[in-house]
PDB file of C-alpha atoms in Angstrom:
ATOM      1  CA  UNK A   1     137.831  87.806  47.189  1.00 51.00           C
ATOM      2  CA  UNK A   2     135.878  85.423  49.892  1.00 51.00           C
ATOM      3  CA  UNK A   3     136.775  86.982  53.623  1.00 54.00           C
ATOM      4  CA  UNK A   4     139.393  84.861  54.865  1.00 52.00           C
ATOM      5  CA  UNK A   5     137.753  84.570  58.447  1.00 50.00           C
ATOM      6  CA  UNK A   6     134.520  83.256  56.340  1.00 51.00           C
ATOM      7  CA  UNK A   7     136.445  80.605  54.844  1.00 47.00           C
ATOM      8  CA  UNK A   8     138.118  79.330  58.191  1.00 50.00           C
ATOM      9  CA  UNK A   9     134.476  78.506  59.708  1.00 71.00           C
ATOM     10  CA  UNK A  10     134.593  75.899  56.920  1.00 86.00           C
ATOM     11  CA  UNK A  11     136.457  72.365  57.625  1.00 95.00           C
ATOM     12  CA  UNK A  12     139.620  71.801  55.583  1.00 96.00           C
ATOM     13  CA  UNK A  13     137.753  69.232  53.933  1.00 96.00           C
ATOM     14  CA  UNK A  14     134.866  71.389  52.906  1.00 96.00           C
ATOM     15  CA  UNK A  15     137.363  74.545  52.193  1.00 97.00           C
ATOM     16  CA  UNK A  16     139.566  72.010  50.194  1.00 97.00           C
ATOM     17  CA  UNK A  17     136.611  70.821  48.046  1.00 96.00           C
ATOM     18  CA  UNK A  18     134.730  74.048  47.677  1.00 95.00           C
ATOM     19  CA  UNK A  19     137.797  76.597  47.192  1.00 96.00           C
ATOM     20  CA  UNK A  20     140.972  74.819  46.783  1.00 97.00           C
ATOM     21  CA  UNK A  21     139.584  72.137  44.046  1.00 98.00           C
ATOM     22  CA  UNK A  22     137.198  74.614  42.784  1.00 97.00           C
ATOM     23  CA  UNK A  23     139.751  77.019  41.812  1.00 98.00           C
ATOM     24  CA  UNK A  24     142.611  74.343  41.137  1.00 98.00           C
ATOM     25  CA  UNK A  25     140.290  72.921  38.252  1.00 98.00           C
ATOM     26  CA  UNK A  26     139.425  76.665  37.014  1.00 98.00           C
ATOM     27  CA  UNK A  27     143.227  77.377  36.628  1.00 98.00           C
ATOM     28  CA  UNK A  28     143.696  73.906  34.794  1.00 98.00           C
ATOM     29  CA  UNK A  29     140.963  74.739  32.509  1.00 98.00           C
ATOM     30  CA  UNK A  30     141.951  78.196  31.715  1.00 98.00           C
ATOM     31  CA  UNK A  31     145.721  77.182  31.488  1.00 98.00           C
ATOM     32  CA  UNK A  32     144.549  74.805  28.717  1.00 98.00           C
ATOM     33  CA  UNK A  33     142.766  77.122  26.614  1.00 98.00           C
ATOM     34  CA  UNK A  34     145.703  79.793  26.840  1.00 97.00           C
ATOM     35  CA  UNK A  35     147.937  77.343  25.834  1.00 98.00           C
ATOM     36  CA  UNK A  36     145.841  76.268  22.971  1.00 98.00           C
ATOM     37  CA  UNK A  37     145.240  79.608  21.972  1.00 97.00           C
ATOM     38  CA  UNK A  38     149.239  80.626  22.006  1.00 97.00           C
ATOM     39  CA  UNK A  39     150.018  77.728  20.236  1.00 97.00           C
ATOM     40  CA  UNK A  40     147.540  78.606  17.557  1.00 96.00           C
ATOM     41  CA  UNK A  41     148.671  82.032  16.951  1.00 97.00           C
ATOM     42  CA  UNK A  42     152.107  80.870  16.686  1.00 97.00           C
ATOM     43  CA  UNK A  43     151.208  78.228  13.898  1.00 97.00           C
ATOM     44  CA  UNK A  44     149.178  80.552  12.054  1.00 96.00           C
ATOM     45  CA  UNK A  45     152.306  83.160  12.069  1.00 96.00           C
ATOM     46  CA  UNK A  46     154.861  80.911  11.469  1.00 96.00           C
ATOM     47  CA  UNK A  47     152.780  79.340   8.335  1.00 96.00           C
ATOM     48  CA  UNK A  48     151.870  82.638   6.957  1.00 96.00           C
ATOM     49  CA  UNK A  49     155.645  83.936   7.115  1.00 94.00           C
ATOM     50  CA  UNK A  50     156.413  80.641   5.203  1.00 96.00           C
ATOM     51  CA  UNK A  51     153.610  80.848   2.565  1.00 95.00           C
ATOM     52  CA  UNK A  52     153.617  84.569   1.827  1.00 94.00           C
ATOM     53  CA  UNK A  53     156.901  84.637  -0.157  1.00 93.00           C
ATOM     54  CA  UNK A  54     156.339  81.381  -1.993  1.00 93.00           C
ATOM     55  CA  UNK A  55     152.697  82.279  -2.920  1.00 92.00           C
ATOM     56  CA  UNK A  56     154.016  85.846  -3.918  1.00 90.00           C
ATOM     57  CA  UNK A  57     156.316  84.178  -6.951  1.00 90.00           C
ATOM     58  CA  UNK A  58     153.200  82.525  -8.147  1.00 87.00           C
ATOM     59  CA  UNK A  59     151.017  84.318 -10.560  1.00 83.00           C
ATOM     60  CA  UNK A  60     147.643  82.895 -11.154  1.00 87.00           C
ATOM     61  CA  UNK A  61     145.106  84.910 -12.770  1.00 90.00           C
ATOM     62  CA  UNK A  62     141.317  83.791 -12.748  1.00 91.00           C
ATOM     63  CA  UNK A  63     138.370  85.573 -14.877  1.00 90.00           C
ATOM     64  CA  UNK A  64     135.709  86.431 -12.091  1.00 88.00           C
ATOM     65  CA  UNK A  65     132.809  87.894 -14.186  1.00 90.00           C
ATOM     66  CA  UNK A  66     134.587  90.800 -16.402  1.00 92.00           C
ATOM     67  CA  UNK A  67     137.688  91.230 -14.155  1.00 92.00           C
ATOM     68  CA  UNK A  68     141.065  89.084 -13.875  1.00 92.00           C
ATOM     69  CA  UNK A  69     141.999  88.464 -10.537  1.00 92.00           C
ATOM     70  CA  UNK A  70     145.586  87.679  -9.435  1.00 91.00           C
ATOM     71  CA  UNK A  71     144.812  84.705  -7.173  1.00 91.00           C
ATOM     72  CA  UNK A  72     148.682  84.904  -5.738  1.00 91.00           C
ATOM     73  CA  UNK A  73     148.551  89.017  -4.757  1.00 92.00           C
ATOM     74  CA  UNK A  74     144.923  87.916  -3.069  1.00 92.00           C
ATOM     75  CA  UNK A  75     146.021  85.094  -1.323  1.00 94.00           C
ATOM     76  CA  UNK A  76     149.153  86.745   0.060  1.00 95.00           C
ATOM     77  CA  UNK A  77     146.632  89.733   1.214  1.00 95.00           C
ATOM     78  CA  UNK A  78     144.665  87.500   3.083  1.00 96.00           C
ATOM     79  CA  UNK A  79     147.528  85.626   4.506  1.00 96.00           C
ATOM     80  CA  UNK A  80     149.177  88.504   5.544  1.00 97.00           C
ATOM     81  CA  UNK A  81     146.042  89.895   7.438  1.00 97.00           C
ATOM     82  CA  UNK A  82     145.690  86.349   8.966  1.00 96.00           C
ATOM     83  CA  UNK A  83     148.942  87.025  10.533  1.00 96.00           C
ATOM     84  CA  UNK A  84     148.663  90.257  11.386  1.00 96.00           C
ATOM     85  CA  UNK A  85     145.543  89.393  13.324  1.00 96.00           C
ATOM     86  CA  UNK A  86     147.076  86.344  14.924  1.00 96.00           C
ATOM     87  CA  UNK A  87     149.994  88.710  16.154  1.00 95.00           C
ATOM     88  CA  UNK A  88     147.818  91.249  17.330  1.00 94.00           C
ATOM     89  CA  UNK A  89     145.538  88.997  19.588  1.00 94.00           C
ATOM     90  CA  UNK A  90     148.808  87.978  21.030  1.00 93.00           C
ATOM     91  CA  UNK A  91     149.789  91.038  21.675  1.00 91.00           C
ATOM     92  CA  UNK A  92     146.337  92.149  23.446  1.00 91.00           C
ATOM     93  CA  UNK A  93     145.663  88.969  25.358  1.00 93.00           C
ATOM     94  CA  UNK A  94     149.248  87.841  26.104  1.00 95.00           C
ATOM     95  CA  UNK A  95     148.097  83.981  25.880  1.00 96.00           C
ATOM     96  CA  UNK A  96     151.724  83.047  26.678  1.00 96.00           C
ATOM     97  CA  UNK A  97     152.165  84.767  29.976  1.00 95.00           C
ATOM     98  CA  UNK A  98     148.445  84.019  30.937  1.00 96.00           C
ATOM     99  CA  UNK A  99     148.857  80.377  30.138  1.00 97.00           C
ATOM    100  CA  UNK A 100     152.359  80.181  32.185  1.00 97.00           C
ATOM    101  CA  UNK A 101     150.723  82.122  35.019  1.00 97.00           C
ATOM    102  CA  UNK A 102     147.204  80.027  35.434  1.00 98.00           C
ATOM    103  CA  UNK A 103     149.486  76.522  35.263  1.00 98.00           C
ATOM    104  CA  UNK A 104     151.836  77.867  38.191  1.00 98.00           C
ATOM    105  CA  UNK A 105     148.671  78.828  40.094  1.00 98.00           C
ATOM    106  CA  UNK A 106     147.203  75.439  39.668  1.00 98.00           C
ATOM    107  CA  UNK A 107     150.259  73.897  40.345  1.00 98.00           C
ATOM    108  CA  UNK A 108     150.921  75.890  43.500  1.00 98.00           C
ATOM    109  CA  UNK A 109     147.507  75.423  44.908  1.00 98.00           C
ATOM    110  CA  UNK A 110     147.956  71.598  44.558  1.00 98.00           C
ATOM    111  CA  UNK A 111     151.185  71.695  46.387  1.00 98.00           C
ATOM    112  CA  UNK A 112     150.014  73.612  49.073  1.00 98.00           C
ATOM    113  CA  UNK A 113     146.744  70.916  49.207  1.00 98.00           C
ATOM    114  CA  UNK A 114     148.905  68.090  48.993  1.00 98.00           C
ATOM    115  CA  UNK A 115     151.429  69.461  51.906  1.00 98.00           C
ATOM    116  CA  UNK A 116     148.835  70.204  54.121  1.00 98.00           C
ATOM    117  CA  UNK A 117     147.007  66.844  54.059  1.00 97.00           C
ATOM    118  CA  UNK A 118     150.272  65.071  54.153  1.00 98.00           C
ATOM    119  CA  UNK A 119     151.444  67.399  56.651  1.00 98.00           C
ATOM    120  CA  UNK A 120     154.964  68.209  55.348  1.00 97.00           C
ATOM    121  CA  UNK A 121     156.912  70.998  55.213  1.00 97.00           C
ATOM    122  CA  UNK A 122     155.841  74.159  57.167  1.00 97.00           C
ATOM    123  CA  UNK A 123     152.642  72.022  57.830  1.00 97.00           C
ATOM    124  CA  UNK A 124     154.535  69.350  59.594  1.00 97.00           C
ATOM    125  CA  UNK A 125     154.931  70.954  62.942  1.00 96.00           C
ATOM    126  CA  UNK A 126     151.593  72.882  63.504  1.00 97.00           C
ATOM    127  CA  UNK A 127     148.455  71.347  65.178  1.00 97.00           C
ATOM    128  CA  UNK A 128     145.092  71.050  63.291  1.00 96.00           C
ATOM    129  CA  UNK A 129     144.200  75.057  63.192  1.00 96.00           C
ATOM    130  CA  UNK A 130     147.464  76.335  62.492  1.00 97.00           C
ATOM    131  CA  UNK A 131     147.979  74.485  59.726  1.00 97.00           C
ATOM    132  CA  UNK A 132     144.649  75.063  58.199  1.00 97.00           C
ATOM    133  CA  UNK A 133     145.131  78.729  58.981  1.00 97.00           C
ATOM    134  CA  UNK A 134     148.136  78.297  57.001  1.00 98.00           C
ATOM    135  CA  UNK A 135     146.671  76.821  54.136  1.00 98.00           C
ATOM    136  CA  UNK A 136     143.747  79.149  53.774  1.00 97.00           C
ATOM    137  CA  UNK A 137     146.621  81.976  54.163  1.00 98.00           C
ATOM    138  CA  UNK A 138     148.497  80.661  51.440  1.00 98.00           C
ATOM    139  CA  UNK A 139     145.629  79.400  48.925  1.00 98.00           C
ATOM    140  CA  UNK A 140     143.885  83.012  49.431  1.00 97.00           C
ATOM    141  CA  UNK A 141     147.372  84.921  48.754  1.00 98.00           C
ATOM    142  CA  UNK A 142     148.043  82.688  45.690  1.00 98.00           C
ATOM    143  CA  UNK A 143     144.509  83.710  44.383  1.00 97.00           C
ATOM    144  CA  UNK A 144     144.790  87.545  44.875  1.00 97.00           C
ATOM    145  CA  UNK A 145     148.117  87.507  43.418  1.00 97.00           C
ATOM    146  CA  UNK A 146     147.249  85.582  40.276  1.00 96.00           C
ATOM    147  CA  UNK A 147     144.357  87.929  39.691  1.00 95.00           C
ATOM    148  CA  UNK A 148     146.668  90.782  40.140  1.00 95.00           C
ATOM    149  CA  UNK A 149     149.255  89.553  37.714  1.00 93.00           C
ATOM    150  CA  UNK A 150     146.535  89.052  35.281  1.00 91.00           C
ATOM    151  CA  UNK A 151     145.010  91.928  35.820  1.00 91.00           C
ATOM    152  CA  UNK A 152     148.563  93.435  35.311  1.00 90.00           C
ATOM    153  CA  UNK A 153     149.138  91.335  32.109  1.00 87.00           C
ATOM    154  CA  UNK A 154     146.111  92.671  30.134  1.00 84.00           C
ATOM    155  CA  UNK A 155     146.433  96.178  31.390  1.00 84.00           C
ATOM    156  CA  UNK A 156     150.000  96.818  30.546  1.00 73.00           C
ATOM    157  CA  UNK A 157     151.149  99.432  27.742  1.00 54.00           C
ATOM    158  CA  UNK A 158     153.740  97.800  25.590  1.00 53.00           C
ATOM    159  CA  UNK A 159     156.324 100.542  25.407  1.00 48.00           C
ATOM    160  CA  UNK A 160     157.968  99.310  22.166  1.00 43.00           C
TER     161      UNK A 160
END
């Protein structure tokens, strides 16, 4: 994390461009990736759960060399492994939680930027220096909190 006193040496415009927008853009991109990963794991799990019982009732035997392979059983096994991997990845990486965390942090940064720029809410009664200090404090706090939440999400041990 960058020292807050170092950030205050920037002008508000520099800080917004170099810190707020950089992080807001990063959180936006990461939330899109995490949402996509979450949706993929959900689609794979649901599709596999639907396909397994159907394919399990189909017996298609195909000769491969000197062997006869039951394609239905092989397919059920492969789909089962894919479903298990999708569930495992979600359990390890917590895509849903990360998506929500990144998106809410991105939205918070944008909201604070707009409140500061337009001097609305807590920024309305402050002079330029006080408003800028409040902005830096809130932005740096949000970044630090997001880092702590992500670390907590990725290192927690499931008690199930």
